[in-house]
Amino acid sequence: MKKHFLIATIAALLMGSGLQAQNSNEPFTTGKRYSVIIDNDFMGDPDGLFQLAHHILSPSCDIKGIIGAHLNGSKRGFFSNLQGNDEAEMSVNKVNELLDVMGVKGKYKVVPGATEKMTDPTKPVESEGARLIVEEALKATPQRPLYVCVGGPLTDIASAWLMNPEIGKNIILIWIGGQEYKETGAIVPPGYSMPEYNLNLSIAAARTVFNQSDLRIWQIPRDVYRQCMYSMTELDMHVRPLGKLGAYLYDSLAGIMVGRNGRSMGETYILGDSPLVLMTALQSNFETDPASSHYHYVTIPTIAEDGTYRYTHEGRQIRVYDRIDTRLMFSDMEAKLELFAKNHR
């Protein structure tokens, strides 16, 4: 009797949760829970390719567009043979290369972002990417936000907000970038740069986002994205054998690990853009949130002209992560790559 009662109770709970999801417009029938735009300097660093492939293989994410971002203006990323008139076009070309490997080229809207960094925090650098953010954010709501996942410079999201500040309330910006926070007790790495690399790609854009906008920000600063270390042995064992896609990802990283400037890069690489997947696709099912990672709410700092933080006791609160669940993130990535390889033999 107790067994039958337990089964009936579980069934009722599941039916109730389904009704609740239906009433809140959760589209479980299609598997899509999160509207996402991905914005990254894909021509610059292989970690963005791992993140993008992982996002595409995550059925809960409704990818509204992929934006190819600029880098530092030198047109010199990690991929020496990549063609394009500018860095945004080179990033778009790299995205389409990956999509072609996955057999989904043409399925997603892939557009270039700004061809150069923002230099004035009050003046947007208009682009297809910025216009796409505005377009999709206007379809979202504060309750059903658009997640704008940025793994590089903030130029496109800053420009979009300047073009139409009304979109701010409908967006959650997830950004890989920025230096450490004293509130979290973080320790800077040896030989650190100030400001942090992604922030420095467009300090003016960061000043727009932090100092002027009303965007909700989930920030993964340098001390946290540096936690995303993946060994080359793991890559060889768990990724390389997984079909055409696994080999492509392996080659994109192994090609730069054999040596740069005549020096070996060691046994590990930081797949620092992967938290963009963890923060969206891998949220908890009930009381939805990236519940397995830890964050603080801090008063948003003002970003100075040199890119450093100026702390204040006033202003809005932003979410700053200090620990992320790399086990869930990388295990899920490996499992999805394996399933994809089995289904595409």
PDB file of C-alpha atoms in Angstrom, residues 7 17 22 37 40 50-51 94 96 99 120 123 143 158 166 181 188 214 239 264 292 294 315 327:
ATOM      1  CA  ILE A   7       4.015   6.190  -6.814  1.00  0.00           C
ATOM      2  CA  SER A  17       5.053  20.624 -11.995  1.00  0.00           C
ATOM      3  CA  GLN A  22       2.710  25.232 -18.750  1.00  0.00           C
ATOM      4  CA  ILE A  37      22.618  35.301 -28.052  1.00  0.00           C
ATOM      5  CA  ASN A  40      32.547  36.119 -28.895  1.00  0.00           C
ATOM      6  CA  PHE A  50      34.387  24.608 -27.279  1.00  0.00           C
ATOM      7  CA  GLN A  51      31.789  26.903 -25.712  1.00  0.00           C
ATOM      8  CA  LYS A  94      35.360  30.694 -37.827  1.00  0.00           C
ATOM      9  CA  ASN A  96      30.646  29.005 -39.986  1.00  0.00           C
ATOM     10  CA  LEU A  99      28.851  24.919 -37.937  1.00  0.00           C
ATOM     11  CA  ASP A 120      33.712  56.731 -26.537  1.00  0.00           C
ATOM     12  CA  LYS A 123      28.759  56.629 -28.792  1.00  0.00           C
ATOM     13  CA  GLN A 143      10.546  37.608 -16.506  1.00  0.00           C
ATOM     14  CA  ALA A 158      27.224  48.341 -24.959  1.00  0.00           C
ATOM     15  CA  GLU A 166      14.789  50.248 -23.187  1.00  0.00           C
ATOM     16  CA  TYR A 181      37.153  41.701  -6.748  1.00  0.00           C
ATOM     17  CA  VAL A 188      45.546  38.019  -8.671  1.00  0.00           C
ATOM     18  CA  ASP A 214      20.797  49.218 -16.193  1.00  0.00           C
ATOM     19  CA  VAL A 239      37.392  14.664 -26.950  1.00  0.00           C
ATOM     20  CA  SER A 264      55.751  24.894 -24.776  1.00  0.00           C
ATOM     21  CA  SER A 292      25.777  24.487  -8.343  1.00  0.00           C
ATOM     22  CA  HIS A 294      28.624  30.218  -6.034  1.00  0.00           C
ATOM     23  CA  GLY A 315      24.683  51.823  -7.136  1.00  0.00           C
ATOM     24  CA  ARG A 327      32.663  19.039 -12.855  1.00  0.00           C
TER      25      ARG A 327
END
